[in-house]
Every structure is written in C-alpha cells, then in structure tokens.
Tab-separated table of C-alpha atoms and ligand atoms in Angstrom:
chain	number	residue	atom	x	y	z
A	52	MET	CA	-18.614	-52.676	-59.899
A	53	GLU	CA	-17.512	-52.735	-56.199
A	54	PRO	CA	-20.574	-53.678	-54.184
A	55	VAL	CA	-21.044	-51.487	-50.300
A	56	LEU	CA	-24.539	-53.158	-49.810
A	57	GLU	CA	-26.011	-56.572	-49.741
A	58	ILE	CA	-29.227	-57.473	-49.583
A	59	ARG	CA	-28.535	-61.411	-48.793
A	60	ASN	CA	-31.649	-63.516	-49.518
A	61	VAL	CA	-33.835	-60.936	-46.684
A	62	SER	CA	-37.608	-61.180	-45.664
A	63	HIS	CA	-39.232	-59.333	-43.599
A	64	VAL	CA	-42.252	-59.892	-41.374
A	65	TYR	CA	-44.109	-57.801	-39.995
A	66	GLY	CA	-46.630	-59.653	-36.261
A	67	ALA	CA	-44.962	-62.554	-36.412
A	68	ASP	CA	-47.268	-64.879	-34.184
A	69	THR	CA	-49.770	-62.854	-33.789
A	70	PRO	CA	-53.085	-62.741	-36.496
A	71	PHE	CA	-51.952	-59.541	-37.551
A	72	GLU	CA	-48.719	-61.598	-39.526
A	73	HIS	CA	-47.380	-60.795	-42.830
A	74	VAL	CA	-44.388	-60.639	-44.894
A	75	ALA	CA	-43.382	-58.041	-45.993
A	76	LEU	CA	-39.945	-58.870	-47.508
A	77	ASP	CA	-39.983	-62.410	-49.364
A	78	ASN	CA	-36.482	-64.142	-49.658
A	79	VAL	CA	-34.924	-60.802	-51.203
A	80	SER	CA	-31.537	-60.461	-52.920
A	81	LEU	CA	-29.741	-57.104	-54.628
A	82	THR	CA	-26.176	-55.978	-54.363
A	83	VAL	CA	-25.478	-51.815	-54.454
A	84	GLY	CA	-22.408	-51.064	-56.071
A	85	ARG	CA	-20.218	-47.382	-54.947
A	86	GLY	CA	-20.974	-44.455	-57.301
A	87	GLU	CA	-24.245	-46.106	-58.493
A	88	PHE	CA	-28.497	-44.916	-58.736
A	89	VAL	CA	-31.090	-46.773	-57.732
A	90	GLY	CA	-34.292	-46.297	-58.820
A	91	LEU	CA	-36.970	-48.288	-56.507
A	92	ILE	CA	-40.219	-48.506	-57.383
A	93	GLY	CA	-43.683	-50.803	-56.706
A	94	HIS	CA	-46.932	-50.073	-55.439
A	95	THR	CA	-48.785	-49.477	-52.737
A	96	GLY	CA	-47.057	-51.795	-49.907
A	97	SER	CA	-44.988	-53.483	-51.959
A	98	GLY	CA	-42.216	-53.348	-49.363
A	99	LYS	CA	-40.358	-49.906	-50.311
A	100	SER	CA	-40.200	-48.694	-47.235
A	101	THR	CA	-40.015	-52.044	-45.363
A	102	LEU	CA	-36.785	-52.909	-47.686
A	103	ILE	CA	-34.572	-49.272	-47.423
A	104	GLN	CA	-35.281	-49.825	-43.700
A	105	HIS	CA	-32.849	-52.748	-43.843
A	106	MET	CA	-30.466	-51.529	-45.818
A	107	ASN	CA	-29.626	-48.974	-42.618
A	108	GLY	CA	-29.764	-51.711	-40.311
A	109	LEU	CA	-33.780	-49.418	-38.573
A	110	LEU	CA	-35.377	-52.824	-39.021
A	111	ARG	CA	-33.085	-56.516	-38.373
A	112	PRO	CA	-34.453	-58.975	-41.403
A	113	SER	CA	-36.605	-61.925	-39.860
A	114	ASN	CA	-33.930	-63.866	-42.022
A	115	GLY	CA	-31.198	-63.628	-44.143
A	116	GLN	CA	-28.217	-61.243	-43.800
A	117	VAL	CA	-27.369	-57.063	-44.556
A	118	LEU	CA	-23.659	-56.777	-45.817
A	119	PHE	CA	-21.885	-53.494	-45.789
A	120	GLU	CA	-18.650	-53.299	-46.477
A	121	GLY	CA	-18.530	-57.746	-46.835
A	122	GLN	CA	-19.721	-57.697	-43.141
A	123	ASP	CA	-22.419	-58.814	-42.077
A	124	VAL	CA	-24.208	-55.736	-39.619
A	125	TRP	CA	-26.021	-57.910	-37.731
A	126	SER	CA	-22.942	-59.540	-36.298
A	127	ASP	CA	-21.513	-57.022	-34.032
A	128	ALA	CA	-23.422	-54.251	-32.642
A	129	LYS	CA	-20.127	-51.640	-33.708
A	130	LEU	CA	-21.716	-52.407	-36.898
A	131	THR	CA	-24.131	-52.071	-37.229
A	132	ARG	CA	-24.090	-48.702	-35.921
A	133	ARG	CA	-21.163	-48.329	-37.814
A	134	LEU	CA	-23.784	-48.949	-40.786
A	135	ARG	CA	-26.108	-46.314	-39.554
A	136	PHE	CA	-23.340	-43.523	-40.342
A	137	HIS	CA	-22.089	-45.085	-43.695
A	138	VAL	CA	-26.035	-44.920	-44.945
A	139	GLY	CA	-28.406	-42.264	-44.901
A	140	LEU	CA	-31.663	-42.956	-44.782
A	141	VAL	CA	-33.798	-39.672	-46.188
A	142	PHE	CA	-37.639	-40.734	-44.395
A	143	GLN	CA	-41.165	-39.217	-46.398
A	144	TYR	CA	-41.774	-36.139	-45.796
A	145	PRO	CA	-39.066	-35.562	-43.341
A	146	GLU	CA	-39.717	-31.772	-43.197
A	147	TYR	CA	-42.403	-33.011	-40.230
A	148	GLN	CA	-39.249	-34.241	-38.630
A	149	LEU	CA	-37.474	-31.154	-38.187
A	150	PHE	CA	-37.692	-29.541	-34.313
A	151	GLU	CA	-34.297	-27.735	-33.547
A	152	GLU	CA	-34.405	-23.961	-32.588
A	153	THR	CA	-32.485	-23.023	-36.007
A	154	VAL	CA	-31.995	-24.914	-39.119
A	155	PHE	CA	-28.011	-25.030	-37.761
A	156	GLN	CA	-28.481	-27.325	-35.110
A	157	ASP	CA	-31.277	-29.629	-36.599
A	158	ILE	CA	-28.454	-30.022	-39.741
A	159	ALA	CA	-25.960	-30.499	-37.354
A	160	PHE	CA	-27.982	-32.923	-35.450
A	161	GLY	CA	-26.701	-36.496	-37.160
A	162	PRO	CA	-22.548	-35.510	-37.412
A	163	LYS	CA	-22.984	-34.368	-33.438
A	164	ASN	CA	-24.473	-37.665	-32.851
A	165	MET	CA	-21.675	-39.161	-34.900
A	166	GLY	CA	-19.411	-37.206	-32.201
A	167	LEU	CA	-17.315	-34.755	-34.470
A	168	SER	CA	-15.383	-31.590	-33.156
A	169	GLU	CA	-18.165	-29.010	-33.245
A	170	ASP	CA	-16.012	-27.244	-35.999
A	171	GLU	CA	-15.836	-30.598	-38.019
A	172	VAL	CA	-19.897	-30.528	-37.739
A	173	ARG	CA	-19.371	-26.992	-38.503
A	174	ALA	CA	-17.644	-27.167	-41.926
A	175	ARG	CA	-20.112	-30.280	-42.844
A	176	VAL	CA	-23.335	-28.141	-42.209
A	177	LEU	CA	-22.150	-25.642	-44.470
A	178	ARG	CA	-21.069	-28.084	-47.154
A	179	ALA	CA	-24.381	-29.866	-46.283
A	180	ALA	CA	-26.715	-26.876	-46.821
A	181	GLY	CA	-24.254	-25.609	-50.045
A	182	PHE	CA	-25.246	-28.938	-51.347
A	183	VAL	CA	-29.052	-28.383	-50.645
A	184	GLY	CA	-28.657	-24.294	-51.825
A	185	ILE	CA	-29.330	-23.468	-48.233
A	186	THR	CA	-28.561	-20.216	-47.203
A	187	GLU	CA	-26.380	-18.890	-44.455
A	188	LYS	CA	-28.732	-16.560	-43.246
A	189	GLU	CA	-31.307	-19.372	-43.502
A	190	LEU	CA	-29.483	-21.341	-40.921
A	191	GLU	CA	-29.623	-19.487	-38.669
A	192	LYS	CA	-33.625	-18.950	-38.741
A	193	SER	CA	-36.194	-20.880	-37.025
A	194	PRO	CA	-36.671	-24.104	-39.790
A	195	PHE	CA	-40.632	-23.813	-39.192
A	196	ASP	CA	-40.288	-19.748	-40.837
A	197	LEU	CA	-38.977	-21.747	-44.165
A	198	SER	CA	-41.231	-22.594	-47.532
A	199	GLY	CA	-42.004	-26.098	-47.594
A	200	GLY	CA	-39.449	-27.035	-50.063
A	201	GLN	CA	-37.028	-24.961	-47.825
A	202	LYS	CA	-37.438	-27.315	-45.721
A	203	ARG	CA	-37.754	-30.116	-47.264
A	204	ARG	CA	-33.777	-29.124	-48.359
A	205	ALA	CA	-33.269	-28.263	-44.967
A	206	ALA	CA	-34.242	-32.377	-43.256
A	207	ILE	CA	-32.151	-33.488	-46.485
A	208	ALA	CA	-29.436	-31.724	-45.536
A	209	GLY	CA	-29.009	-33.385	-41.910
A	210	VAL	CA	-28.831	-37.032	-43.730
A	211	ILE	CA	-26.076	-35.190	-46.308
A	212	ALA	CA	-24.161	-33.844	-43.231
A	213	MET	CA	-23.075	-37.059	-42.914
A	214	GLU	CA	-21.304	-37.667	-45.745
A	215	PRO	CA	-23.574	-41.700	-46.260
A	216	ASP	CA	-21.786	-43.279	-48.625
A	217	VAL	CA	-24.483	-44.596	-49.225
A	218	LEU	CA	-27.939	-42.171	-49.456
A	219	ILE	CA	-31.611	-43.257	-49.759
A	220	LEU	CA	-34.287	-41.142	-50.146
A	221	ASP	CA	-38.193	-42.189	-49.670
A	222	GLU	CA	-40.072	-40.422	-52.169
A	223	PRO	CA	-37.815	-37.022	-51.341
A	224	THR	CA	-39.826	-35.316	-54.106
A	225	ALA	CA	-43.323	-36.020	-53.615
A	226	GLY	CA	-45.581	-33.011	-53.215
A	227	LEU	CA	-42.841	-30.232	-55.190
A	228	ASP	CA	-44.114	-28.724	-57.583
A	229	PRO	CA	-42.200	-29.361	-61.102
A	230	VAL	CA	-39.371	-26.736	-60.285
A	231	GLY	CA	-39.061	-27.631	-56.672
A	232	ARG	CA	-38.745	-31.746	-57.948
A	233	GLU	CA	-36.151	-30.621	-60.562
A	234	SER	CA	-34.355	-28.962	-58.159
A	235	ILE	CA	-33.758	-31.304	-55.007
A	236	LEU	CA	-32.622	-34.467	-57.841
A	237	GLU	CA	-29.972	-31.880	-59.080
A	238	ASN	CA	-29.277	-31.557	-54.664
A	239	ILE	CA	-28.403	-34.952	-54.839
A	240	ARG	CA	-26.933	-35.836	-57.835
A	241	ALA	CA	-24.292	-32.715	-56.442
A	242	TYR	CA	-24.146	-34.626	-54.236
A	243	GLN	CA	-22.947	-38.356	-55.613
A	244	ALA	CA	-20.822	-37.088	-57.618
A	245	ALA	CA	-19.133	-34.329	-55.015
A	246	GLN	CA	-18.540	-37.469	-53.002
A	247	GLY	CA	-18.800	-40.559	-55.692
A	248	ALA	CA	-22.302	-41.783	-52.849
A	249	SER	CA	-24.575	-44.409	-54.475
A	250	VAL	CA	-28.356	-42.906	-54.030
A	251	ILE	CA	-30.911	-45.070	-54.042
A	252	MET	CA	-34.451	-43.359	-54.436
A	253	VAL	CA	-37.563	-44.693	-54.007
A	254	SER	CA	-40.292	-42.396	-56.419
A	255	HIS	CA	-43.506	-43.206	-58.222
A	256	SER	CA	-42.148	-41.267	-60.857
A	257	MET	CA	-41.700	-42.601	-64.005
A	258	GLU	CA	-40.819	-39.903	-65.850
A	259	GLU	CA	-38.206	-38.739	-62.825
A	260	ILE	CA	-36.584	-42.639	-62.282
A	261	ALA	CA	-36.236	-42.683	-65.866
A	262	SER	CA	-33.897	-39.481	-66.296
A	263	ASN	CA	-32.231	-40.168	-63.369
A	264	VAL	CA	-31.032	-43.968	-62.815
A	265	ASP	CA	-28.579	-46.437	-63.405
A	266	ARG	CA	-30.101	-48.746	-62.404
A	267	LEU	CA	-33.890	-49.923	-61.096
A	268	LEU	CA	-35.399	-52.647	-58.624
A	269	VAL	CA	-38.945	-52.949	-58.848
A	270	MET	CA	-41.181	-54.695	-55.952
A	271	ASN	CA	-44.320	-56.161	-56.389
A	272	ASP	CA	-45.939	-57.848	-53.457
A	273	SER	CA	-43.448	-58.161	-50.758
A	274	HIS	CA	-40.701	-59.503	-53.895
A	275	LEU	CA	-38.064	-57.588	-55.952
A	276	VAL	CA	-39.494	-59.020	-59.326
A	277	MET	CA	-37.286	-56.757	-61.333
A	278	ASP	CA	-33.655	-55.434	-61.188
A	279	ALA	CA	-32.327	-53.853	-64.408
A	280	THR	CA	-31.441	-50.948	-66.506
A	281	PRO	CA	-34.158	-48.429	-67.594
A	282	ALA	CA	-34.342	-49.586	-70.848
A	283	GLU	CA	-34.884	-53.163	-69.864
A	284	VAL	CA	-37.241	-52.716	-66.982
A	285	PHE	CA	-39.954	-49.606	-69.211
A	286	ALA	CA	-39.336	-52.734	-72.691
A	287	LYS	CA	-41.787	-54.482	-70.764
A	288	PRO	CA	-44.922	-52.125	-70.123
A	289	GLU	CA	-47.658	-55.180	-69.768
A	290	GLU	CA	-46.493	-56.572	-66.966
A	291	LEU	CA	-46.089	-52.928	-65.597
A	292	VAL	CA	-49.228	-52.815	-65.647
A	293	GLN	CA	-49.695	-56.117	-64.435
A	294	MET	CA	-48.507	-54.293	-61.125
A	295	GLY	CA	-50.100	-51.690	-60.880
A	296	LEU	CA	-47.436	-49.598	-62.586
A	297	ALA	CA	-46.581	-47.224	-65.497
A	298	VAL	CA	-43.887	-46.778	-68.537
A	299	PRO	CA	-42.917	-43.249	-68.601
A	300	LYS	CA	-45.456	-40.872	-71.026
A	301	VAL	CA	-42.895	-40.771	-73.385
A	302	THR	CA	-42.758	-44.638	-73.561
A	303	GLN	CA	-46.262	-44.736	-73.716
A	304	VAL	CA	-46.287	-42.333	-76.767
A	305	LEU	CA	-43.937	-44.537	-79.041
A	306	LEU	CA	-45.925	-47.687	-77.640
A	307	LYS	CA	-48.880	-45.692	-79.042
A	308	LEU	CA	-47.658	-45.456	-82.785
A	309	ARG	CA	-45.687	-48.523	-83.114
A	310	GLU	CA	-49.818	-49.530	-82.729
A	311	LEU	CA	-50.305	-47.298	-85.806
A	312	GLY	CA	-47.391	-48.836	-87.426
A	313	VAL	CA	-45.346	-46.326	-87.309
A	314	ASP	CA	-42.466	-48.451	-87.118
A	315	VAL	CA	-40.015	-47.045	-84.262
A	316	PRO	CA	-38.735	-49.076	-81.364
A	317	ALA	CA	-40.264	-48.239	-78.069
A	318	SER	CA	-36.806	-48.356	-76.320
A	319	ALA	CA	-37.190	-44.049	-75.107
A	320	PHE	CA	-38.076	-43.655	-72.051
A	321	THR	CA	-37.049	-39.749	-72.034
A	322	VAL	CA	-38.183	-36.741	-74.137
A	323	GLU	CA	-34.431	-36.412	-75.264
A	324	GLN	CA	-34.116	-40.031	-76.337
A	325	ALA	CA	-37.628	-40.177	-78.451
A	326	GLU	CA	-36.432	-36.612	-80.493
A	327	LYS	CA	-33.770	-38.901	-81.573
A	328	LEU	CA	-35.861	-41.328	-83.173
A	329	LEU	CA	-38.730	-38.788	-83.652
A	330	LEU	CA	-36.553	-36.457	-85.858
A	331	PRO	CA	-35.365	-38.092	-88.104
A	332	LEU	CA	-38.691	-39.136	-89.254
A	333	LEU	CA	-40.520	-35.982	-88.977
A	334	LYS	CA	-37.715	-34.879	-91.511
A	335	GLY	CA	-38.587	-37.755	-93.723
A	336	GLY	CA	-42.315	-37.619	-93.863
A	337	LYS	CA	-42.087	-40.528	-92.717
A	338	ALA	CA	-44.067	-40.674	-89.331
A	339	ALA	CA	-47.129	-39.235	-91.097
A	340	CYS	CA	-48.667	-42.539	-91.980
B	471	LIG	N1	-45.341	-51.118	-38.815
B	471	LIG	C1	-46.053	-52.009	-39.738
B	471	LIG	N2	-46.070	-53.169	-38.646
B	471	LIG	C2	-46.934	-53.759	-39.271
B	471	LIG	N3	-47.553	-53.861	-41.270
B	471	LIG	C3	-46.796	-53.584	-42.029
B	471	LIG	C4	-45.734	-52.325	-41.127
B	471	LIG	N4	-45.421	-51.333	-41.503
B	471	LIG	C5	-45.629	-51.480	-42.826
B	471	LIG	N5	-46.639	-52.891	-43.198
B	471	LIG	C6	-47.290	-53.445	-44.049
B	471	LIG	O1	-45.812	-54.231	-45.169
B	471	LIG	C7	-46.454	-53.973	-46.563
B	471	LIG	C8	-45.500	-53.110	-47.302
B	471	LIG	O2	-45.747	-51.572	-46.528
B	471	LIG	P1	-44.757	-50.786	-47.265
B	471	LIG	O3	-44.408	-49.524	-46.129
B	471	LIG	O4	-42.870	-51.867	-47.178
B	471	LIG	O5	-44.504	-50.455	-48.199
B	471	LIG	P2	-44.570	-49.404	-49.904
B	471	LIG	O6	-43.865	-50.282	-50.982
B	471	LIG	O7	-43.224	-48.250	-49.235
B	471	LIG	O8	-45.957	-48.466	-49.746
B	471	LIG	P3	-46.569	-47.258	-50.035
B	471	LIG	O9	-45.746	-46.719	-51.372
B	471	LIG	O10	-47.380	-46.980	-49.838
B	471	LIG	O11	-45.031	-45.943	-48.774
B	471	LIG	C9	-48.186	-53.192	-46.712
B	471	LIG	O12	-48.791	-53.946	-45.817
B	471	LIG	C10	-48.007	-52.448	-45.104
B	471	LIG	O13	-48.915	-51.946	-44.469
B	472	LIG	MG1	-43.649	-46.392	-48.460
C-alpha cells in the first residue's frame, strides 16, 4: 500500500526541563497507507491525542520525524502548512468549537482559509454537508440551534470540507446514543470511500473498532505496543486486559465458551463472525456441552 503519512522514531516531551516534564510519546514509528482505516486505542493518558496531533503538525516532535508523501513536514514551513490542509483533525467533542453565525459559515471556515474561490468553497460546503446528512435548511441555522448529534456532524463536516487525504477523528462517537454512533460511522465510511482517504479513529469502544478498522494501533504508557490487524490484536486478550483495555464482548463470549470446553476458535470479534462460528455448532447440538 502506498504510504501517505509516516511517523519515524517520534518522541514528545511536555514541559521539558521543568519539574512537570513528561514523556508522552517514546520513540513511536508507524506508517499510514492511502485509503486505510486505522484504529487507535490505549488507556487514558497513554498518548493517543498527543500522537494524532503530530500527524497534522499541531505538535512538533521533541525527537524524530513526521513525513507526508515522503517529505519531512518540519523541514520547511510551506510543508507544515500543506500538511495541515491535507491531514484533517477532528478533536474530541468538536461541537464546542462551532462559533460562526450559521452552520454554512462554520463548515466554510476551513476551505476559506485554504484560499479557495467562493464557488469552490460553496461546492465543498454542500458536498461535506451531504456526507454528514446536514440539510440545506440546517445550513442556514445557527449552529447553536442544532441538536447535539447534528452539531457533532456540522463540526465533522467543517474538517471534511477541506477534503483531507487523511481524516483523523478523536473519539468521534463519544457521548452519542447507539443510532447516532452508527450513523456518524457511516458518514465517515462514506467520505473515506468517495475520497479514497485514509482514516485514523481513536475510540474506547472495542465493538466500534472491531467492525470498522483494517488495522489497529495500541498505545500503552507512551509506547506503541501493537500495530496489527484487529484479529491479531484481539487474539491477545490477557495482554490487552493488563493494559487496561478489553476485547470485544463477542470475543469475550467465545473465550468463555472455550474455558467451558466448547471447541470454538476465539478469533471472531463481530457478531456476524461469531454467528458463522456458532450456528453450525448449535445446529449440530455440539454447543450444548
Ligand atoms: N499540554 C500538556 N502538558 C503537559 N502534559 C500533557 C499535556 N497534554 C497531555 N499531557 C500528558 O501527556 C500524557 C498523554 O496525554 P494524551 O492526552 O496524549 O493521552 P490520551 O491517550 O489521549 O488520553 P485520553 O484517553 O484520556 O484522551 C498524559 O499523561 C497527559 O497528562
Ligand atoms: Mg485523548
């Protein structure tokens, strides 16, 4: 897969040379391929938000390099600026950052900053609104008059409107109900498919991660400790539990069945996969032991 973004031996120290010095990233290396959907998990304070802020140049590494399309983004101010337009970052609870008079103006903020023509800005706002299900009527409203879920969508649209090659989202579904969560995930997948974009998503929900990502990064105490497929990561439940994480509920059920002596592999992490494994057993009456 063609590499888009590379993090090479990046370390980040907050409050260097002060009594509050804290190493939040310790020699982290990874590559994001074009079009990939990558999940990022890790306990609170493990360094996830610090890591993604390096991916769009909001933080500068204390050590190491960040490369976008093969170029060191800190070697030239033009490259750092370019990175910020090509890698879009949606913060946690982004709806708190809505501030314009109308939803339209809010979504237009990023593309305007890129120096695009008025027509192009308008076209992008409409496309981005389409991806997240914001209607033309809602575009003319004040962002403060939208519901919680719609506010979240408007904020995500503001980043999508910049049409980034890499879309990074820090817990995009936090605090939403299950229907709202699934619909935001659908919006993200629609953008990824239409744009051929890479997506990096931080989440605390193992179910959400399991059913969306191609690859999974696991942070623990400032280190990147796993970089593998969800199947490979969830095959190590003890290690995950030690890091304060969990495996998806479905995998927990399969592990329990194995403990009880039922001969099933513990490799499923979505309901659909578990169904394929368990139905034949139930039909054969073997799962009754
Ligand atoms: N601006 C800052 N100044 C000093 N320390 C910071 C700063 N931001 C984060 N830290 C510390 O760096 C460590 C990593 O923080 P970070 O926000 O990257 O973790 P996280 O994995 O995103 O956590 P969470 O799941 O709670 O969002 C934590 O110990 C945090 O207290
Ligand atoms: Mg965080």
